[in-house]
mmCIF file of C-alpha atoms and ligand atoms in Angstrom:
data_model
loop_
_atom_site.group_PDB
_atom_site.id
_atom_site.type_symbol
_atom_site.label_atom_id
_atom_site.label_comp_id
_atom_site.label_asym_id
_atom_site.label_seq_id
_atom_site.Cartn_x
_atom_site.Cartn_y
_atom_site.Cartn_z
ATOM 1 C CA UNK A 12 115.414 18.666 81.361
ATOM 2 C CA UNK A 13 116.225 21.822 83.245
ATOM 3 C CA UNK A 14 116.372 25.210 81.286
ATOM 4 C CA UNK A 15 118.358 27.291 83.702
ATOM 5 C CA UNK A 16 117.222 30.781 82.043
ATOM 6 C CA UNK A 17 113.925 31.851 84.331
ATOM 7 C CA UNK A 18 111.207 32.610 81.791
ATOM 8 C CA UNK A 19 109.405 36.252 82.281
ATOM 9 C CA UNK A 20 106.477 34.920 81.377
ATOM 10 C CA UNK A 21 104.797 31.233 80.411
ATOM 11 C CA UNK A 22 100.999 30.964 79.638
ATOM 12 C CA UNK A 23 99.196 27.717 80.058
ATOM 13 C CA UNK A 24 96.924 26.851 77.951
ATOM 14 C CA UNK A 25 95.955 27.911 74.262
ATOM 15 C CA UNK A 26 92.338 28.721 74.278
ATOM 16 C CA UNK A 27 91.328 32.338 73.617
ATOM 17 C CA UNK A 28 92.094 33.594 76.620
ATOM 18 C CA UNK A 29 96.155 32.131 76.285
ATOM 19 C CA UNK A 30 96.467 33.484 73.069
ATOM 20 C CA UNK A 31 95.303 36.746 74.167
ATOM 21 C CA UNK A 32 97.635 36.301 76.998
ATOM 22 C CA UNK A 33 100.179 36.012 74.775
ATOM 23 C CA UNK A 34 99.485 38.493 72.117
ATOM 24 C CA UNK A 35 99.565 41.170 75.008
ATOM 25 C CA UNK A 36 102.477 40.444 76.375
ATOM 26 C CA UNK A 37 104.417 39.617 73.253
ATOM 27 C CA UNK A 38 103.696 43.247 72.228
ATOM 28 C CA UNK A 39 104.941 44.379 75.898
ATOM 29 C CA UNK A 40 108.209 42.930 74.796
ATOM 30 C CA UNK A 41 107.917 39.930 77.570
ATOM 31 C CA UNK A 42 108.952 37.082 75.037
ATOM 32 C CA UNK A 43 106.217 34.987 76.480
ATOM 33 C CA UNK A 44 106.378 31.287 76.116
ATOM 34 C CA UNK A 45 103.082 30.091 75.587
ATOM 35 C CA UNK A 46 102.256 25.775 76.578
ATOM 36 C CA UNK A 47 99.569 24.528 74.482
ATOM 37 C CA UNK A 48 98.281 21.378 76.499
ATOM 38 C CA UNK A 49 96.848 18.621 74.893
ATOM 39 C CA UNK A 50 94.283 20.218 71.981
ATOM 40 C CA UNK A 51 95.269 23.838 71.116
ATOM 41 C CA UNK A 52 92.467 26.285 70.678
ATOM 42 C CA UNK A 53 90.804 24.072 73.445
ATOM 43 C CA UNK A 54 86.867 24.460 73.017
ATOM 44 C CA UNK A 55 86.661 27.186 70.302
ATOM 45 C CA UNK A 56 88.790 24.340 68.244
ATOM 46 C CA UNK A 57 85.862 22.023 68.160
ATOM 47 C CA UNK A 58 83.131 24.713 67.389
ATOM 48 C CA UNK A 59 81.660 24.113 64.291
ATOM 49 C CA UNK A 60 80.809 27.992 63.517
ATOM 50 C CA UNK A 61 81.731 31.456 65.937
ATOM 51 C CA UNK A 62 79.232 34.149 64.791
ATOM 52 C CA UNK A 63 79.092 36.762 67.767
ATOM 53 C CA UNK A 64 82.850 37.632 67.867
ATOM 54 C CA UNK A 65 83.019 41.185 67.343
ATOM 55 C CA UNK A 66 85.111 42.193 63.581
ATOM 56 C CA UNK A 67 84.147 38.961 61.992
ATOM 57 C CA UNK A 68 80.231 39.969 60.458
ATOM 58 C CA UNK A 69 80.346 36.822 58.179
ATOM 59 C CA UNK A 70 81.038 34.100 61.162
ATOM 60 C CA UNK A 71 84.038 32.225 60.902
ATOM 61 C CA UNK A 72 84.808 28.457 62.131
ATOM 62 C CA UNK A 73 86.775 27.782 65.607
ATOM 63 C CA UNK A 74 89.549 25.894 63.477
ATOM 64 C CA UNK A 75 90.157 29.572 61.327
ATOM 65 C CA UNK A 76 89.631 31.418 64.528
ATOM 66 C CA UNK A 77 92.415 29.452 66.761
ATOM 67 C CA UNK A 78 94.808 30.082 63.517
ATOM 68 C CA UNK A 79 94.148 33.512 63.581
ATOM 69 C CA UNK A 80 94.732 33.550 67.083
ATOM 70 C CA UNK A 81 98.484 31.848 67.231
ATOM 71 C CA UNK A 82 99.423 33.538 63.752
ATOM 72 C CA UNK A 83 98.769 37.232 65.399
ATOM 73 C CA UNK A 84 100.760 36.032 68.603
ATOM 74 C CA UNK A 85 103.701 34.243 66.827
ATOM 75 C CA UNK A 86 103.726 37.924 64.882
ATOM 76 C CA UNK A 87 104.635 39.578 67.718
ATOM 77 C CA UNK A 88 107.232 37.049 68.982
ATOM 78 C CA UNK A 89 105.183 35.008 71.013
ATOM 79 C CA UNK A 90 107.052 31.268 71.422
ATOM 80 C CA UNK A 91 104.787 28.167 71.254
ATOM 81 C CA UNK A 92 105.680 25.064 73.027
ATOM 82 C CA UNK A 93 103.582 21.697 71.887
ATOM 83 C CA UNK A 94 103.757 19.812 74.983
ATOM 84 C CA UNK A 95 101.688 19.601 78.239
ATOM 85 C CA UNK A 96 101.977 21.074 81.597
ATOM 86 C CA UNK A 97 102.249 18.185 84.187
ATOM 87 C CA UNK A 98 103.149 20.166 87.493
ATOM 88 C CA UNK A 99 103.782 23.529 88.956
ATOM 89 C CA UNK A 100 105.379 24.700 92.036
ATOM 90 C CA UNK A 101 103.994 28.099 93.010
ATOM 91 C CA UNK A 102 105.801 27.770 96.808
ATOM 92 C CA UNK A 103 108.859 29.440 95.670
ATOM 93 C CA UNK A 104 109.877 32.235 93.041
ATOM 94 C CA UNK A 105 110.700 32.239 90.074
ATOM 95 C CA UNK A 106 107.841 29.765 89.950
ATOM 96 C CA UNK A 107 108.680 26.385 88.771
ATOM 97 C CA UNK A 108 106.280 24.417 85.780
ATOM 98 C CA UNK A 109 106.972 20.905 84.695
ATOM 99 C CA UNK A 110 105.672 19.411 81.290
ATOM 100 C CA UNK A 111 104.747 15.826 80.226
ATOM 101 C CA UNK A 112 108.314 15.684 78.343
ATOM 102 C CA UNK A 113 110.010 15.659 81.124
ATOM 103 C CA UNK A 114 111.271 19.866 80.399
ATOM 104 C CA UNK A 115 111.270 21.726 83.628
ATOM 105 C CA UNK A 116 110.487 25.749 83.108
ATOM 106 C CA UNK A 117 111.251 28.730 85.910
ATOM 107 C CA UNK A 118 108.960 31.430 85.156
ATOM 108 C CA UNK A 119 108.626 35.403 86.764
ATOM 109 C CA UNK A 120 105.063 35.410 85.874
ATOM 110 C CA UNK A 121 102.665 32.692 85.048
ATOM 111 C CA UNK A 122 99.464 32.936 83.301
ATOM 112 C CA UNK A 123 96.953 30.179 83.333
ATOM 113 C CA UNK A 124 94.171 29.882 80.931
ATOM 114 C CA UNK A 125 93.939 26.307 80.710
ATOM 115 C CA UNK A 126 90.051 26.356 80.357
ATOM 116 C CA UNK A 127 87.498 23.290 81.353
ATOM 117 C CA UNK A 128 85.897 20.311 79.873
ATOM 118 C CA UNK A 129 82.686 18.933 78.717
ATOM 119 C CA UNK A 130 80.853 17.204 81.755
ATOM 120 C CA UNK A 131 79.455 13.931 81.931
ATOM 121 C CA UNK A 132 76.710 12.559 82.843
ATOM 122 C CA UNK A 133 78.043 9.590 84.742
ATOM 123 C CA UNK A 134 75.282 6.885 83.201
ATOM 124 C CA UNK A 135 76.003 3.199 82.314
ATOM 125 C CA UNK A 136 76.884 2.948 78.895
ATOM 126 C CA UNK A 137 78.480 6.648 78.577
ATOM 127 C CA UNK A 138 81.939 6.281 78.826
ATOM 128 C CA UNK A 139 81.980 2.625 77.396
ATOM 129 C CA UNK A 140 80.021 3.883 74.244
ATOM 130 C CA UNK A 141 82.035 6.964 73.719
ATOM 131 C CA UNK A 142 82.978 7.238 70.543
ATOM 132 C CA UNK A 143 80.238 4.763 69.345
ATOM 133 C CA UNK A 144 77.761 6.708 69.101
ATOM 134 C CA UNK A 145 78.109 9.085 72.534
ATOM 135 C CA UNK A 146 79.699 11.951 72.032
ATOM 136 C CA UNK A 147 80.493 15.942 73.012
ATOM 137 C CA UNK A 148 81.223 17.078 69.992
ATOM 138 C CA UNK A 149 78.437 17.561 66.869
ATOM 139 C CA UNK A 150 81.230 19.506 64.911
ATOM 140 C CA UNK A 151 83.676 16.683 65.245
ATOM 141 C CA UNK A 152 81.085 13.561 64.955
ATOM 142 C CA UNK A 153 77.899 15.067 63.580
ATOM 143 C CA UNK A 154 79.441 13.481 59.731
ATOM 144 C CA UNK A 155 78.785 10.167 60.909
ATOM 145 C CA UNK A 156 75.075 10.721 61.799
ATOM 146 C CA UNK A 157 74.057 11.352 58.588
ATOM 147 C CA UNK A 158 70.305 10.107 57.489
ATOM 148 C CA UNK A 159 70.220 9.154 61.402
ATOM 149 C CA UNK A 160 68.436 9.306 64.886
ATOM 150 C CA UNK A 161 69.820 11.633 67.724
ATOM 151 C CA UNK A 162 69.553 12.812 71.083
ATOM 152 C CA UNK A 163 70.655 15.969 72.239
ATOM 153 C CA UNK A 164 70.807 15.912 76.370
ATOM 154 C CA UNK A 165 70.919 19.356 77.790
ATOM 155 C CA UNK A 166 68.896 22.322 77.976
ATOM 156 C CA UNK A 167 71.694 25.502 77.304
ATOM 157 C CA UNK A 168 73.088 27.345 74.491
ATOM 158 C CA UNK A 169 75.632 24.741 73.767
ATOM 159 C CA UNK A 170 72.489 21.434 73.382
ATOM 160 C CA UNK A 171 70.561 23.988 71.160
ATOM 161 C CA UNK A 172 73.692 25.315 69.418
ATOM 162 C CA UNK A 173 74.762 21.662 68.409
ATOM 163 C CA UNK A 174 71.960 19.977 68.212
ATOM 164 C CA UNK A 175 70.783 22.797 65.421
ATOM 165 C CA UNK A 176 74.467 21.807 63.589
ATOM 166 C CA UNK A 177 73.570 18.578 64.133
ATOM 167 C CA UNK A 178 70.279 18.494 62.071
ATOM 168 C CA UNK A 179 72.264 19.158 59.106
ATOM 169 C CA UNK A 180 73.330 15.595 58.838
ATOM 170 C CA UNK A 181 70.719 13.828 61.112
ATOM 171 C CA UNK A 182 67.203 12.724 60.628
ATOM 172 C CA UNK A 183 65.654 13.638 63.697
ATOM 173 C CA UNK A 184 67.618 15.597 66.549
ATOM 174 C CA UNK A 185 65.606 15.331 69.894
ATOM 175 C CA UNK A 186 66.303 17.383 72.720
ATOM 176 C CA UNK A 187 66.450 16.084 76.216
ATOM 177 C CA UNK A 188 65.959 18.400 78.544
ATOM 178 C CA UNK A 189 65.348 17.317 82.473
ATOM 179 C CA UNK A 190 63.518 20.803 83.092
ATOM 180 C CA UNK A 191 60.653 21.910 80.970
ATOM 181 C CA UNK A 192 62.112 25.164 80.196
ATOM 182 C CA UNK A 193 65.555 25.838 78.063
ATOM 183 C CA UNK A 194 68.089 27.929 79.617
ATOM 184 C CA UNK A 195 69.574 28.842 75.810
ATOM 185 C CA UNK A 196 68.936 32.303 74.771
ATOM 186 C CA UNK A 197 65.802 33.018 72.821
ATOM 187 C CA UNK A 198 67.639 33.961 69.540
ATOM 188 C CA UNK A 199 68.715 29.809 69.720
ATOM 189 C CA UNK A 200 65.470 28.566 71.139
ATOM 190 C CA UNK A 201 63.632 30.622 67.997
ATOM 191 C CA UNK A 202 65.676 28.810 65.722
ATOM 192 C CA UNK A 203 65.207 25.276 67.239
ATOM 193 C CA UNK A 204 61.711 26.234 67.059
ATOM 194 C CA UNK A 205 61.202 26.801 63.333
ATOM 195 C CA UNK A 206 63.713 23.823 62.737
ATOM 196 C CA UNK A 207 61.565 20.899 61.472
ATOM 197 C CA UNK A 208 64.320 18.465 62.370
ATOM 198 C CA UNK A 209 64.128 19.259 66.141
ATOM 199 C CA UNK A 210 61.872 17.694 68.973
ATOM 200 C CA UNK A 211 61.709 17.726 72.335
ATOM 201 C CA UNK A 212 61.353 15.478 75.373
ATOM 202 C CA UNK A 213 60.494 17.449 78.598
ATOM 203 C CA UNK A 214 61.225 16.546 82.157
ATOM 204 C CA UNK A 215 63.165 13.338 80.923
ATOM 205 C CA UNK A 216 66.075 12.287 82.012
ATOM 206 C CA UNK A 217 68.954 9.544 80.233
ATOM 207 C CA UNK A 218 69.295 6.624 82.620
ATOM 208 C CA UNK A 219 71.401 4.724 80.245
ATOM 209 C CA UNK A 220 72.648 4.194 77.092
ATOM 210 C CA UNK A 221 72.039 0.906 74.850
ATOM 211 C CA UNK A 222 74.523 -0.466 71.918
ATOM 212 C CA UNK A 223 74.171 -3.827 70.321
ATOM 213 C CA UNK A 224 77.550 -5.434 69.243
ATOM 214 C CA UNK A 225 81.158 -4.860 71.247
ATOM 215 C CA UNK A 226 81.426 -8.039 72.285
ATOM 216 C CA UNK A 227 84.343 -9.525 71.438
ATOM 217 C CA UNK A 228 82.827 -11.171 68.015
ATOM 218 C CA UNK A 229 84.730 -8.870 65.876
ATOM 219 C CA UNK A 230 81.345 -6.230 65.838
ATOM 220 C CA UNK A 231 81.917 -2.898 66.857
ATOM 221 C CA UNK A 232 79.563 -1.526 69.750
ATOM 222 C CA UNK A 233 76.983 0.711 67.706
ATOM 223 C CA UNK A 234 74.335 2.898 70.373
ATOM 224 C CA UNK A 235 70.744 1.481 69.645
ATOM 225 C CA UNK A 236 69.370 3.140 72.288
ATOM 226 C CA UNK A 237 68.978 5.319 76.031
ATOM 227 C CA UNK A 238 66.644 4.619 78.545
ATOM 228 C CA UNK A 239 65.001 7.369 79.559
ATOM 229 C CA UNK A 240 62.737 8.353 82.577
ATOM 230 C CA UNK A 241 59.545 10.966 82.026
ATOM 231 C CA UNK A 242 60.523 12.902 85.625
ATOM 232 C CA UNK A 243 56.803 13.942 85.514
ATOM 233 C CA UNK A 244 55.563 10.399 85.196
ATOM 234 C CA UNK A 245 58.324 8.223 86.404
ATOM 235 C CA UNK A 246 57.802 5.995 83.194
ATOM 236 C CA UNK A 247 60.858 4.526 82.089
ATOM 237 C CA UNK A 248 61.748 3.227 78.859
ATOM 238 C CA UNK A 249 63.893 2.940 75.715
ATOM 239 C CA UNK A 250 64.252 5.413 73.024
ATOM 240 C CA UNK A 251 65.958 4.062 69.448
ATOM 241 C CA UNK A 252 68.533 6.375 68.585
ATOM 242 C CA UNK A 253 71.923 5.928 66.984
ATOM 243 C CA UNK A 254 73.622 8.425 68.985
ATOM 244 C CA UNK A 255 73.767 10.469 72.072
ATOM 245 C CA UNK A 256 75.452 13.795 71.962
ATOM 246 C CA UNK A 257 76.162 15.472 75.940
ATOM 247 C CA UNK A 258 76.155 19.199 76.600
ATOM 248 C CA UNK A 259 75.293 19.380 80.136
ATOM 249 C CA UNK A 260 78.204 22.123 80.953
ATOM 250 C CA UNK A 261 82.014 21.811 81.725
ATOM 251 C CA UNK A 262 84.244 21.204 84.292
ATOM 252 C CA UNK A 263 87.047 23.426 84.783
ATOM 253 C CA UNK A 264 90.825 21.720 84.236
ATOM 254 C CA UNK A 265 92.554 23.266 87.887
ATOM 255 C CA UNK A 266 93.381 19.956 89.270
ATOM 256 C CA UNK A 267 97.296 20.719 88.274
ATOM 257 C CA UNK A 268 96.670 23.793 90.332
ATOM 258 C CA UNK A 269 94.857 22.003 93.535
ATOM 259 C CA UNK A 270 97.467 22.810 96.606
ATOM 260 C CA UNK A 271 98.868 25.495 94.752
ATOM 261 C CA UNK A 272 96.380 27.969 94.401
ATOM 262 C CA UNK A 273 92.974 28.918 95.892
ATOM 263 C CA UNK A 274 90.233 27.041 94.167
ATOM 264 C CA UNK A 275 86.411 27.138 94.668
ATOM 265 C CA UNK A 276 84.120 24.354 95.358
ATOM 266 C CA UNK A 277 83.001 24.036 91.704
ATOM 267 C CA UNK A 278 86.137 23.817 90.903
ATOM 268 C CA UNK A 279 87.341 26.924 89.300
ATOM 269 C CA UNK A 280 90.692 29.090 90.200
ATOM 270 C CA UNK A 281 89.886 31.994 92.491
ATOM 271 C CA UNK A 282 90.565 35.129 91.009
ATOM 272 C CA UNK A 283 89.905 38.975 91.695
ATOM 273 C CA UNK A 284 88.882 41.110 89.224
ATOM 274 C CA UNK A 285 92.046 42.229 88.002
ATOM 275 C CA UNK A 286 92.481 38.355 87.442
ATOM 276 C CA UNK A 287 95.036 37.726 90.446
ATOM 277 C CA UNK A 288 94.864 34.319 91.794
ATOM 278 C CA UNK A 289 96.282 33.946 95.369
ATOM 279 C CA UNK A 290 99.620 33.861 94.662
ATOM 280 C CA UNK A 291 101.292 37.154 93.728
ATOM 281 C CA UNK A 292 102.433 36.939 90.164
ATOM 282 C CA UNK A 293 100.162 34.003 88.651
ATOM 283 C CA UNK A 294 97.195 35.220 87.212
ATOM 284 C CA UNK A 295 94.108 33.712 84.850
ATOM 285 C CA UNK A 296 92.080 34.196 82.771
ATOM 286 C CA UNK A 297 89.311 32.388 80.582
ATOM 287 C CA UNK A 298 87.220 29.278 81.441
ATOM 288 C CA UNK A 299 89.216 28.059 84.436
ATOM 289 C CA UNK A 300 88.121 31.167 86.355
ATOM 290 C CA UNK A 301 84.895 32.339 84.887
ATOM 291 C CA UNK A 302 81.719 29.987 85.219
ATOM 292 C CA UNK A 303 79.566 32.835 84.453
ATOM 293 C CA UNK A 304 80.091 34.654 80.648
ATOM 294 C CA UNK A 305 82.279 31.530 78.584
ATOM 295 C CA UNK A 306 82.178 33.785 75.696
ATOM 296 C CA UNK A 307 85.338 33.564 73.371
ATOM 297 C CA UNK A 308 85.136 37.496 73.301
ATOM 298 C CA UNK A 309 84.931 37.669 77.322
ATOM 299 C CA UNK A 310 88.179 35.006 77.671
ATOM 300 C CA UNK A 311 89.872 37.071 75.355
ATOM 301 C CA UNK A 312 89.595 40.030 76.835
ATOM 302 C CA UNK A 313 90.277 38.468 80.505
ATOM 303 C CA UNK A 314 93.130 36.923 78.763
ATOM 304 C CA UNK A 315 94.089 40.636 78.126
ATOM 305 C CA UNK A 316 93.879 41.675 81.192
ATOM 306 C CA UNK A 317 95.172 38.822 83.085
ATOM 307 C CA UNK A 318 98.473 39.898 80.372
ATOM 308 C CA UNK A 319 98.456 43.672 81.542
ATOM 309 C CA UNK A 320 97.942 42.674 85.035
ATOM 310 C CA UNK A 321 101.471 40.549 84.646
ATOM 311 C CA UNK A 322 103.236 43.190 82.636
ATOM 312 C CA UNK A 323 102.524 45.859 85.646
ATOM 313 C CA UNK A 324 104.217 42.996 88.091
ATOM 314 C CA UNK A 325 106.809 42.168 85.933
ATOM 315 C CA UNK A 326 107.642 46.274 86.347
ATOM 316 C CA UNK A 327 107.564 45.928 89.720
ATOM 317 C CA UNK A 328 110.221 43.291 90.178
ATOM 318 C CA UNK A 329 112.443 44.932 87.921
ATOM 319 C CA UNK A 330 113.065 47.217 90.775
ATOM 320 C CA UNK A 331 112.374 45.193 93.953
ATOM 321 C CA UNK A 332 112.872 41.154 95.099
ATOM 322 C CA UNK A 333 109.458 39.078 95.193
ATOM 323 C CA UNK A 334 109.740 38.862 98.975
ATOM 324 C CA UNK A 335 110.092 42.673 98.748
ATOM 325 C CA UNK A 336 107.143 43.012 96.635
ATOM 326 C CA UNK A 337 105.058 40.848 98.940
ATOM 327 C CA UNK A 338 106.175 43.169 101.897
ATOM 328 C CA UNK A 339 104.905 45.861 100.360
ATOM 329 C CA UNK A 340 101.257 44.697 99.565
ATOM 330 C CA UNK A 341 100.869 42.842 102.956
ATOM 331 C CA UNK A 342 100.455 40.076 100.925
ATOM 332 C CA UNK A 343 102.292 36.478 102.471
ATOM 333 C CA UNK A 344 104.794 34.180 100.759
ATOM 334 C CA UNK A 345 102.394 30.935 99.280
ATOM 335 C CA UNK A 346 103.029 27.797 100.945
ATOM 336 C CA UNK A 347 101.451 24.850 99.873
ATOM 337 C CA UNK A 348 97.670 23.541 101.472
HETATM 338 P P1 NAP B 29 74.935 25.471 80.660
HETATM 339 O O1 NAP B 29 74.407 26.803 80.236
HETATM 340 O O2 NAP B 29 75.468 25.306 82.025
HETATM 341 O O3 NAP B 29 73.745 24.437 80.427
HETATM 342 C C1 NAP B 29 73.876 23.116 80.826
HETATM 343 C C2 NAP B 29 72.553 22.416 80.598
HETATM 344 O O4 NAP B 29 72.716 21.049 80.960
HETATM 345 C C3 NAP B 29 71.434 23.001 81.435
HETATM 346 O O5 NAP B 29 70.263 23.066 80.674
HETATM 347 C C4 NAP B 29 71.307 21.985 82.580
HETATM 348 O O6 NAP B 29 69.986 21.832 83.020
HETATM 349 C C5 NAP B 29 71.741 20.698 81.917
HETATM 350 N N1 NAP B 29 72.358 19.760 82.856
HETATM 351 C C6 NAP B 29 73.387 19.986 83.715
HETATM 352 N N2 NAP B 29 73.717 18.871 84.397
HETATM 353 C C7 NAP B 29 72.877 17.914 83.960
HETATM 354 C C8 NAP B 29 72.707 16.547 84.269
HETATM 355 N N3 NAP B 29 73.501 15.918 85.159
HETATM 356 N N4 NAP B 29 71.740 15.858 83.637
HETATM 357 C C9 NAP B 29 70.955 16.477 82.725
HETATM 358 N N5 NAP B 29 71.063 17.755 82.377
HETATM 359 C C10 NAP B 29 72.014 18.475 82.985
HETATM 360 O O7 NAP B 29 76.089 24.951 79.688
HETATM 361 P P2 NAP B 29 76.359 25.266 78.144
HETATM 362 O O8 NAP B 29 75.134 25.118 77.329
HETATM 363 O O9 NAP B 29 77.541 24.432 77.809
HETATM 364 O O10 NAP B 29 76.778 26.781 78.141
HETATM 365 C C11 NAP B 29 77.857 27.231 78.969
HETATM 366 C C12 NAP B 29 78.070 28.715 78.764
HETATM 367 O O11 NAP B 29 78.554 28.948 77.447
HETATM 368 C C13 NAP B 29 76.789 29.527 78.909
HETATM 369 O O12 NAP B 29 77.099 30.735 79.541
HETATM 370 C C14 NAP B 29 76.357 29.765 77.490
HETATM 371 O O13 NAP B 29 75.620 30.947 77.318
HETATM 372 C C15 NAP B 29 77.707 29.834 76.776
HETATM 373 N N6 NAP B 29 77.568 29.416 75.355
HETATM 374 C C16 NAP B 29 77.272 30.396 74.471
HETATM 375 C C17 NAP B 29 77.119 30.083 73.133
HETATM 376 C C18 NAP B 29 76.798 31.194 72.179
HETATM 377 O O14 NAP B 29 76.670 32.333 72.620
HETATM 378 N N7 NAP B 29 76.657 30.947 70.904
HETATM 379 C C19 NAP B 29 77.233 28.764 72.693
HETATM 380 C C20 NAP B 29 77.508 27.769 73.626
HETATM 381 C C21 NAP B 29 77.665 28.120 74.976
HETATM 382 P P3 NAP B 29 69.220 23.011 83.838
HETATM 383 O O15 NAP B 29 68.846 24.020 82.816
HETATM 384 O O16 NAP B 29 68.064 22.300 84.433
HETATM 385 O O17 NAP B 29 70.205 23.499 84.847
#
């Protein structure tokens, strides 16, 4: 379904960044329409507990933070759209951005903040155990290890950060680390430290991942295990847990943008720092162009500037044509890769 009106502005994506996107602009009087994708809030949604967001001394969980979030937007007039984008055609302007039912948008100004997901580790038993006892999420799944044995795989803030939520339900939480050093910050690693609940296994790596049942006898699959390698000795064997939580970093969601936009080798949209991606008048913000802070406070705020960024081009073409605009900055019309 075409809608023949051309948007000023549609945001993609609903993390912090896209809601900031869309606050700022909604109060520049842009009526941005703002796409959610598939889980809105994206990663803060599934974070048990946000504690070093500026205003909020007390903490306050990603579910009340992403509601905060849309409620100040929608205040201002920001639109909401439940759906997922599917395509978008940056070649010609207005830009063109297609969603998984079947609407087709035309846009001035696009801005995406469509963020990145958990990576995996690519072992046999991952993705068939997912959901039986793997999983990426201790503040969605940590209920169901209650009394029970855990590994935590990863070395960052996020392994510490969940696997210290995680010891409120489990057992034992034991860390997996491949290095022998944690690349969390100290504040984390002193409070894994004094955690009784927490252990450690150095210079190992997870080779696989065990479950008994899940097959075809009416059981459900149910992790027993991972075998693990000691990188220092090369010993290999099996460690009993009940389940495996990842946190080995993300992956950032710009395949919808591959041909379209400049994108580095890791993956994420190229951006300057006034968050301009290659093509005049799309900007981002957030996750899918910053591999470096991932802070809810630092998407916000490049969501915020990605949104004052578009407002100053939206000026611009008020008075001049696109191809006028691109004249005038030396800059060329996109074509595709
Ligand atoms: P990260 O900092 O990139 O850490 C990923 C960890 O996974 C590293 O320890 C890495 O090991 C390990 N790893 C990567 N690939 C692996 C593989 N194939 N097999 C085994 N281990 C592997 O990711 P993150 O912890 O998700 O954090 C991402 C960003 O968000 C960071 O900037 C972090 O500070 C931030 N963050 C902040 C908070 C907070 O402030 N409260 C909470 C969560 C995240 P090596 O160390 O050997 O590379």
């Amino acid at each position: 379904m075409t809608n023949n009106n051309v948007e000023k502005m549609i945001i993609v994506g609903s993390g912090p960044a896209g809601f900031t996107a869309a606050l700022y602009t909604a109060r520049a009087n842009l009526n941005p329409l703002l796409i959610t994708g598939n889980e809105i809030g994206g990663q803060v949604a599934i974070t048990y507990e946000v504690e070093n967001y500026p205003g909020f001394p007390e903490g306050l969980t990603g579910p009340e933070m992403v509601e905060k979030f849309q409620k100040q937007a929608e205040k201002f007039g920001a639109r909401i759209e439940y759906d997922y984008v599917s395509s978008v055609d940056f070649t010609q302007h207005p830009f063109t951005v297609s969603t998984a039912s079947g609407k087709e948008y035309r846009a001035e100004s696009v801005i995406i903040s469509t963020g990145a997901t958990p990576r995996k580790l690519g072992v046999p038993g991952e993705k068939e155990y997912t959901g039986f006892g793997v999983s990426y999420c201790g503040t969605c799944d940590g209920f169901f290890f209650r009394g029970k044995d855990v590994i935590v795989v990863g070395g960052g803030d996020s392994a510490l950060e969940e696997g210290l939520f995680l010891t409120k339900f489990a057992n034992k939480v034991t860390v997996v680390h491949r290095r022998d050093e944690l690349r969390a910050s100290k504040i984390l690693q002193d409070r894994a430290a004094s955690n009784p609940k927490m252990d450690y296994k150095w210079s190992h790596v997870v080779e696989r991942i065990n479950a008994s049942g899940g097959n075809g006898n009416g059981t459900p699959a149910k992790v027993v295990s991972a075998t693990l390698r000691d990188l220092k000795t090369n010993e290999v064997y099996d460690f009993p847990v009940d389940g495996v939580f990842i946190f080995i970093g993300h992956t950032p969601n710009s395949e919808l943008f591959r041909g379209q936009l400049e994108i580095d080798e890791a993956g994420y949209v190229i951006t300057d720092k006034r968050m301009h991606t290659s093509v005049h008048g799309v900007f981002a913000g957030g996750e899918i162009q910053d591999s470096v802070f991932r802070q809810v406070v630092t998407s916000a705020g490049q969501g915020a500037a990605a949104a004052m960024e578009a407002e100053k081009f939206l000026g611009e073409l008020e008075a001049q044509s696109y191809h006028e605009i691109l004249a005038e900055h030396g800059l060329a019309v996109p074509v595709l890769a």
